[in-house]
Amino acid sequence: MEFLELCKKIISIESTPSTGNAEVALFCAKLCREAGLEVTLQERTFKDQPNYNLLARPPSYKPSQEEVIFQTHLDTVEPGPLGNWTKTDSNPFKATIEGDKIYGLGTADVKLDFLCKLFSLTKFKDQKFKRPFVLVGTYAEEVGMHGAQFLMESKAVKAKMAIVGEPSELQIVYANNGYMIVEFTILFSEDEKAHRSSNTGMSRTQEKMFHGKAVHSSTPHLGDNAILKLVNYVAKLPRGTAIIKATGGSSVNTVPADAEIEIDGAKVFTNSVGEKLVDLVKELQKLEREFLNFENKQFSPAFPTLNPGALETNDEGLKLIVSFRITPDIEPRQIEEWMAKLERFSKKNGLKCNQSRLSPPALTPLKSDLVTGALEISKYLKLSEKPITKASGTECSVYNQYGLDSIVLGPGMSIGNSHTANEYNFISHLEKAQLFYSEAVKRFCL
């Protein structure tokens, strides 16, 4: 298949958290074998779904040699409301080309980057290496970087540097934010539980939909959070109005485009879940104002941020899941202080509070061989010579923890594009990325 036909094929294979990446990883493994690479698969079950890390090496690979990791994650976020994918006939897995753009889920973030690396690296598979390349496709990046973490824990690679694929408009990213997820559970009272049970099937309840704009949660100011619209609506209702159900968002690391609430306006409760939800969001907004005291002009946004990304209802209560982006200059004790504030608030108001994830930021020195070499490649290819930072988290956070220098580079735009309907990449960027990876092999491997 030609390159663009393979792009369409890889986008057509769903690899969301609800399905796992197994099918797309096995397809990519087949491509790697056909290209003459030696393939290793690390199979893992994650959230009851089969997943794989894919490792592809030149046939001359010797296990004792130090490698250079060329890595791309093969999973995507959930697509969200299908009707928002207007460029792909409401099918996010139908790659559609329009001029220099190719639309579809995973075009920019980040499955097509794997093909760029594969097409570039296989040209060198029969060379003699000072450091062999290892092409890696990981699983579950979007929900915790579990694939990269298992890769390093398993000691399946021996490396000192990694080039990680994420959309960066082909600029060198040397640092990225840390990432934290906190889950809040607002418990129904026994009276609320009884009312919800008795209310099943009755017609007196009212439902209301809220619509916003989805963007990557690392740039929440560019989106329009539908969950916050829902909370503002609840705040204007008579205090204690009965909430039957409230939902919103498809992924915590996406600003939610849609939310929905069902209420019983004829019933009120003292100290209701609705009141507690409103108070919780006010507490989060107070924390956001505190974030403004921690400016870091190397990043955009220049402050830590938070995003109420998912709202769920179950028999126990309402669950609000919030993601936080934390700049590298924030000390661990400051994060602990913020968590302590949220825990004290939760205890005082009868909420459950759980920090379910904390990924550290990543920073590779500008004077490292990896960054300076990558910038020289950019200069040679007439790409941007300005190193940048990334507001979102990346798998560089994992590699840095294990002592590897790492950078991010990839075709396509992230801001306003990743984690949104009608996600796209530039075909011209895909071509230039292949040139960059070829030069990276020459620079770091040969």
XYZ file of C-alpha atoms in Angstrom:
446
model
C 0.000 0.000 0.000
C 1.101 3.571 -0.620
C 1.707 5.823 2.367
C -1.637 7.674 2.289
C -3.573 4.439 1.850
C -1.833 3.099 4.952
C -2.755 6.315 6.746
C -6.406 5.688 5.951
C -6.108 2.064 7.064
C -4.476 2.805 10.428
C -7.081 5.494 11.219
C -9.884 3.044 10.370
C -8.736 0.722 13.186
C -10.213 1.899 16.469
C -7.754 2.088 19.379
C -9.685 4.030 22.007
C -9.535 3.210 25.746
C -12.781 1.254 25.432
C -11.348 -1.090 22.774
C -7.616 -1.179 23.519
C -4.868 -0.935 20.907
C -4.451 -4.647 20.116
C -5.830 -4.580 16.573
C -3.826 -1.578 15.436
C -0.655 -2.850 17.167
C -0.921 -6.215 15.389
C -1.505 -4.443 12.076
C 1.605 -2.296 12.635
C 3.583 -5.371 13.669
C 2.694 -6.973 10.329
C 3.897 -3.849 8.497
C 7.168 -3.899 10.442
C 7.818 -7.571 9.630
C 7.048 -6.987 5.964
C 9.603 -4.142 6.042
C 12.270 -6.549 7.327
C 12.331 -5.540 11.001
C 12.415 -7.949 13.937
C 9.291 -7.531 16.051
C 8.665 -8.116 19.750
C 5.190 -7.737 21.252
C 4.499 -7.141 24.936
C 0.908 -8.192 25.581
C -0.932 -6.662 28.530
C -4.549 -6.569 29.641
C -5.649 -3.087 30.593
C -9.209 -2.248 31.659
C -10.269 -5.719 30.497
C -9.008 -5.052 26.967
C -5.988 -6.608 25.202
C -3.154 -4.171 24.518
C 0.371 -4.381 23.148
C 3.636 -2.557 23.234
C 5.257 -3.055 19.838
C 9.062 -3.076 19.509
C 10.622 -3.274 16.029
C 14.385 -3.479 15.547
C 16.830 -3.856 12.647
C 17.773 -7.489 11.914
C 21.367 -6.736 12.947
C 20.280 -5.773 16.472
C 22.444 -7.036 19.320
C 20.788 -7.095 22.777
C 23.894 -5.676 24.467
C 23.916 -2.501 22.370
C 22.611 0.836 23.582
C 19.570 1.870 21.521
C 17.815 5.037 20.432
C 14.050 4.906 21.029
C 11.759 6.258 18.300
C 8.352 6.058 19.940
C 4.700 6.748 19.139
C 1.625 5.804 21.168
C -0.941 3.832 19.198
C -4.014 4.632 21.283
C -6.362 7.604 20.977
C -8.935 9.296 23.170
C -12.614 8.485 22.749
C -14.132 10.369 19.799
C -16.935 12.099 21.711
C -20.249 12.872 19.954
C -20.027 11.419 16.458
C -22.176 14.148 14.956
C -19.414 16.670 15.611
C -17.145 14.901 13.082
C -18.519 16.852 10.132
C -15.386 16.388 8.002
C -15.601 12.585 8.106
C -19.344 11.992 7.627
C -19.848 11.528 11.394
C -17.334 8.671 11.388
C -14.091 9.589 13.214
C -12.435 6.405 11.872
C -12.977 7.362 8.231
C -9.846 9.243 7.219
C -10.796 11.981 4.769
C -8.349 13.985 2.656
C -9.107 17.559 1.738
C -6.254 19.425 0.090
C -3.168 19.220 2.326
C -5.223 18.007 5.299
C -6.150 14.492 6.393
C -8.983 14.312 8.949
C -9.770 11.571 11.448
C -9.241 10.434 15.038
C -5.522 9.848 15.568
C -4.305 11.719 12.495
C -2.424 14.230 14.654
C -2.498 12.523 18.062
C -0.708 10.469 17.005
C -1.009 7.253 15.001
C 0.165 8.583 11.642
C 3.480 9.504 13.238
C 4.180 5.784 13.656
C 3.979 5.324 9.896
C 6.324 8.280 9.387
C 8.888 6.624 11.647
C 8.422 3.211 10.042
C 8.903 4.534 6.492
C 12.041 6.426 7.586
C 13.749 3.869 9.808
C 13.420 0.852 7.526
C 15.661 2.556 4.953
C 18.544 2.001 7.381
C 17.726 -1.493 8.640
C 20.799 -3.109 7.071
C 23.335 -0.496 8.206
C 25.989 -0.926 10.870
C 24.965 0.972 13.990
C 26.823 2.615 16.805
C 23.398 2.703 18.494
C 20.604 0.695 16.817
C 17.151 2.229 16.585
C 14.146 0.624 18.231
C 10.750 1.646 16.891
C 8.193 1.511 19.696
C 4.404 1.741 19.643
C 2.871 1.984 23.119
C -0.565 1.406 24.602
C -2.714 3.420 27.039
C -0.825 6.710 26.799
C -4.048 8.684 26.902
C -5.137 7.131 30.195
C -1.913 7.120 32.172
C 1.123 6.325 29.982
C 0.872 2.712 31.130
C 2.528 1.275 28.033
C 5.665 3.402 28.315
C 5.833 2.691 32.034
C 5.635 -1.074 31.472
C 8.203 -0.839 28.682
C 10.747 0.666 31.057
C 9.828 -1.489 34.050
C 10.260 -4.631 31.935
C 13.764 -3.527 30.852
C 12.844 -4.416 27.285
C 15.008 -1.567 25.972
C 18.490 -0.362 26.782
C 18.642 3.311 25.861
C 19.875 6.747 26.867
C 17.665 8.832 24.587
C 14.132 8.810 23.183
C 12.353 10.737 20.429
C 8.661 10.762 21.312
C 5.912 11.424 18.786
C 3.310 14.044 19.615
C 1.954 16.824 17.386
C 4.334 19.762 17.726
C 4.180 21.386 14.292
C 7.626 19.802 13.774
C 9.197 21.870 16.557
C 11.531 20.382 19.147
C 9.843 20.097 22.563
C 12.342 19.813 25.412
C 9.970 20.110 28.404
C 6.354 19.328 29.240
C 3.946 19.792 32.108
C 3.199 17.259 34.796
C -0.273 15.748 34.952
C -2.491 14.949 37.926
C -5.996 13.489 38.085
C -8.222 13.865 41.138
C -11.598 12.137 41.472
C -14.316 13.580 43.697
C -17.356 11.515 44.684
C -20.394 13.404 46.001
C -22.529 10.895 47.853
C -26.313 10.780 47.626
C -28.081 10.916 50.970
C -30.391 8.022 51.814
C -33.371 10.275 51.027
C -31.908 11.161 47.625
C -31.277 7.490 46.859
C -34.853 6.613 47.770
C -36.236 9.443 45.656
C -34.157 8.442 42.643
C -35.387 4.850 42.947
C -39.023 5.890 43.229
C -38.638 8.371 40.377
C -37.729 5.734 37.776
C -39.946 6.064 34.719
C -41.919 9.057 35.998
C -42.520 11.936 33.581
C -42.237 14.881 36.002
C -38.472 15.191 35.674
C -36.846 17.697 33.340
C -33.748 17.198 31.221
C -31.419 19.839 29.880
C -28.431 19.590 27.514
C -25.371 21.818 27.522
C -22.970 22.266 24.635
C -19.447 23.640 24.660
C -16.259 23.312 22.647
C -13.818 20.431 23.073
C -10.074 21.077 23.160
C -7.123 19.327 24.771
C -7.301 19.781 28.535
C -3.807 21.309 28.605
C -5.275 24.466 27.040
C -8.672 24.766 28.749
C -8.892 28.493 28.021
C -9.296 27.682 24.322
C -12.370 25.535 24.919
C -15.835 25.968 26.378
C -16.505 23.561 29.245
C -20.021 22.070 29.071
C -19.751 20.659 32.618
C -19.151 24.154 33.987
C -22.239 25.321 32.112
C -24.187 22.536 33.802
C -22.876 23.558 37.230
C -23.767 27.216 36.595
C -27.294 26.081 35.744
C -27.542 24.083 38.986
C -26.345 27.140 40.927
C -29.319 29.138 39.608
C -31.895 26.498 40.583
C -33.667 26.616 43.945
C -31.113 25.392 46.486
C -31.427 21.663 47.077
C -33.258 20.819 43.836
C -33.249 17.044 43.352
C -30.734 15.777 40.768
C -31.636 12.442 39.221
C -28.671 12.247 36.851
C -25.807 14.443 35.667
C -23.253 13.424 33.054
C -20.668 15.147 30.898
C -17.450 14.642 28.986
C -15.945 11.575 27.335
C -12.343 11.881 28.579
C -10.831 13.707 31.537
C -8.009 15.047 29.364
C -10.459 16.754 27.016
C -12.505 19.868 27.747
C -16.041 18.435 27.588
C -18.162 19.494 24.630
C -21.430 18.086 26.003
C -23.171 17.600 29.345
C -26.677 16.608 30.422
C -28.701 16.863 33.620
C -32.034 15.428 34.766
C -33.742 17.127 37.703
C -36.981 16.919 39.666
C -37.927 20.553 40.203
C -40.735 19.613 42.571
C -38.411 18.095 45.168
C -35.658 19.664 47.261
C -33.208 18.192 49.759
C -31.119 19.709 52.498
C -27.384 19.541 51.767
C -28.047 17.961 48.365
C -25.541 16.616 45.859
C -26.318 19.592 43.650
C -25.311 22.056 46.366
C -22.113 20.131 47.014
C -21.263 20.029 43.304
C -21.624 23.795 43.050
C -19.500 24.321 46.164
C -16.825 21.942 44.864
C -16.510 23.826 41.589
C -16.253 27.113 43.507
C -13.387 25.584 45.521
C -11.657 24.507 42.313
C -12.055 27.982 40.859
C -10.514 29.427 44.019
C -7.537 27.117 43.463
C -7.299 28.314 39.856
C -6.919 31.879 41.102
C -4.086 30.712 43.351
C -2.380 29.175 40.303
C -1.890 32.704 38.933
C 0.831 33.219 41.544
C 2.993 30.567 39.804
C 3.810 32.083 36.429
C 6.257 30.313 34.118
C 6.667 32.263 30.869
C 8.385 29.316 29.171
C 4.973 27.634 28.980
C 1.673 28.519 27.360
C -0.536 28.700 29.374
C 2.028 30.237 31.718
C 0.345 28.881 34.857
C -0.848 25.544 36.206
C -4.363 24.757 34.960
C -7.228 22.430 35.818
C -10.086 20.929 33.837
C -13.290 19.316 35.170
C -13.270 16.780 32.367
C -15.827 14.097 33.240
C -19.011 13.960 35.297
C -20.664 10.624 36.012
C -23.688 9.414 37.975
C -23.942 6.037 39.686
C -25.953 4.577 42.547
C -23.488 6.028 45.052
C -23.543 9.618 43.854
C -21.961 12.014 41.395
C -18.314 11.644 40.407
C -16.413 14.647 39.070
C -13.007 13.846 37.561
C -10.585 16.751 37.285
C -7.226 16.926 35.505
C -4.418 19.285 36.499
C -1.431 20.463 34.435
C 1.605 21.377 36.530
C 4.656 23.266 35.230
C 8.122 21.780 35.960
C 9.068 24.559 38.401
C 6.314 23.588 40.861
C 7.852 21.847 43.865
C 6.367 18.507 45.020
C 5.564 20.039 48.411
C 3.373 22.647 46.660
C 1.413 19.890 44.931
C 1.024 18.169 48.307
C -0.268 21.429 49.793
C -2.868 21.802 47.044
C -3.971 18.209 47.516
C -4.228 18.744 51.277
C -6.558 21.709 50.669
C -8.795 19.628 48.434
C -8.824 16.771 50.931
C -9.723 19.102 53.816
C -12.547 20.612 51.757
C -13.804 17.159 50.816
C -13.743 15.891 54.392
C -15.567 18.979 55.641
C -18.288 18.617 53.012
C -18.694 14.842 53.082
C -17.028 14.135 49.721
C -14.617 11.382 48.763
C -11.364 12.672 47.266
C -8.844 10.434 45.507
C -5.675 11.333 43.600
C -5.708 8.609 40.927
C -2.708 9.747 38.897
C 0.372 11.933 39.224
C 2.795 12.025 36.292
C 5.834 14.241 36.821
C 6.846 16.957 34.354
C 9.716 16.345 31.937
C 12.748 18.504 31.209
C 15.766 17.639 29.037
C 18.616 20.188 29.185
C 18.916 22.416 26.139
C 22.663 21.665 26.022
C 22.172 17.877 25.902
C 23.431 15.999 22.855
C 19.861 15.034 21.992
C 18.442 18.583 21.960
C 21.429 20.196 20.263
C 21.546 17.434 17.649
C 17.827 17.641 16.980
C 18.030 21.411 16.551
C 20.863 20.999 14.044
C 18.634 18.615 12.070
C 15.834 21.193 12.169
C 18.204 23.841 10.863
C 19.375 21.551 8.055
C 15.762 20.823 7.030
C 14.780 24.502 7.340
C 12.339 23.748 10.160
C 11.927 25.882 13.286
C 15.166 26.222 15.253
C 13.390 27.424 18.397
C 12.971 24.749 21.097
C 9.595 24.919 22.829
C 7.697 23.519 25.805
C 4.422 21.595 25.758
C 1.510 22.255 28.083
C 0.301 18.668 27.963
C 1.974 15.637 29.485
C 3.976 13.269 27.287
C 5.782 9.953 27.670
C 8.981 11.952 28.108
C 7.862 12.090 31.750
C 8.353 8.311 31.952
C 11.673 8.263 30.120
C 13.100 11.113 32.191
C 12.287 9.145 35.351
C 14.520 6.351 34.053
C 17.414 8.691 33.283
C 16.852 9.072 29.532
C 17.126 12.357 27.686
C 13.980 12.722 25.611
C 12.328 15.161 23.247
C 8.959 15.420 21.569
C 8.533 16.050 17.868
C 5.704 15.285 15.523
C 3.711 16.401 12.518
C 0.509 18.358 12.974
C -0.964 20.802 15.432
C -1.810 20.063 19.050
C -3.442 23.239 20.352
C -7.055 23.490 19.245
C -6.778 20.227 17.312
C -5.877 17.223 19.511
C -8.815 15.715 21.406
C -11.333 17.567 19.238
C -13.786 16.541 16.552
C -12.422 17.023 13.034
C -8.864 16.401 14.216
C -6.491 16.660 11.266
C -2.876 16.564 10.158
C -1.018 18.148 7.273
C 0.197 15.778 4.571
C 3.152 18.103 4.050
C 4.004 17.742 7.758
C 3.918 13.956 7.457
C 6.421 14.151 4.606
C 8.741 16.488 6.533
C 8.542 14.291 9.635
C 9.884 11.385 7.588
C 12.841 13.520 6.552
C 13.502 14.472 10.180
C 13.475 10.865 11.388
C 15.833 9.820 8.589
C 18.273 12.527 9.610
C 17.878 11.521 13.273
C 18.963 7.976 12.437
C 22.036 9.341 10.649
C 22.846 11.662 13.552
C 22.248 9.422 16.571
C 22.436 5.819 15.309
C 25.043 5.500 12.547
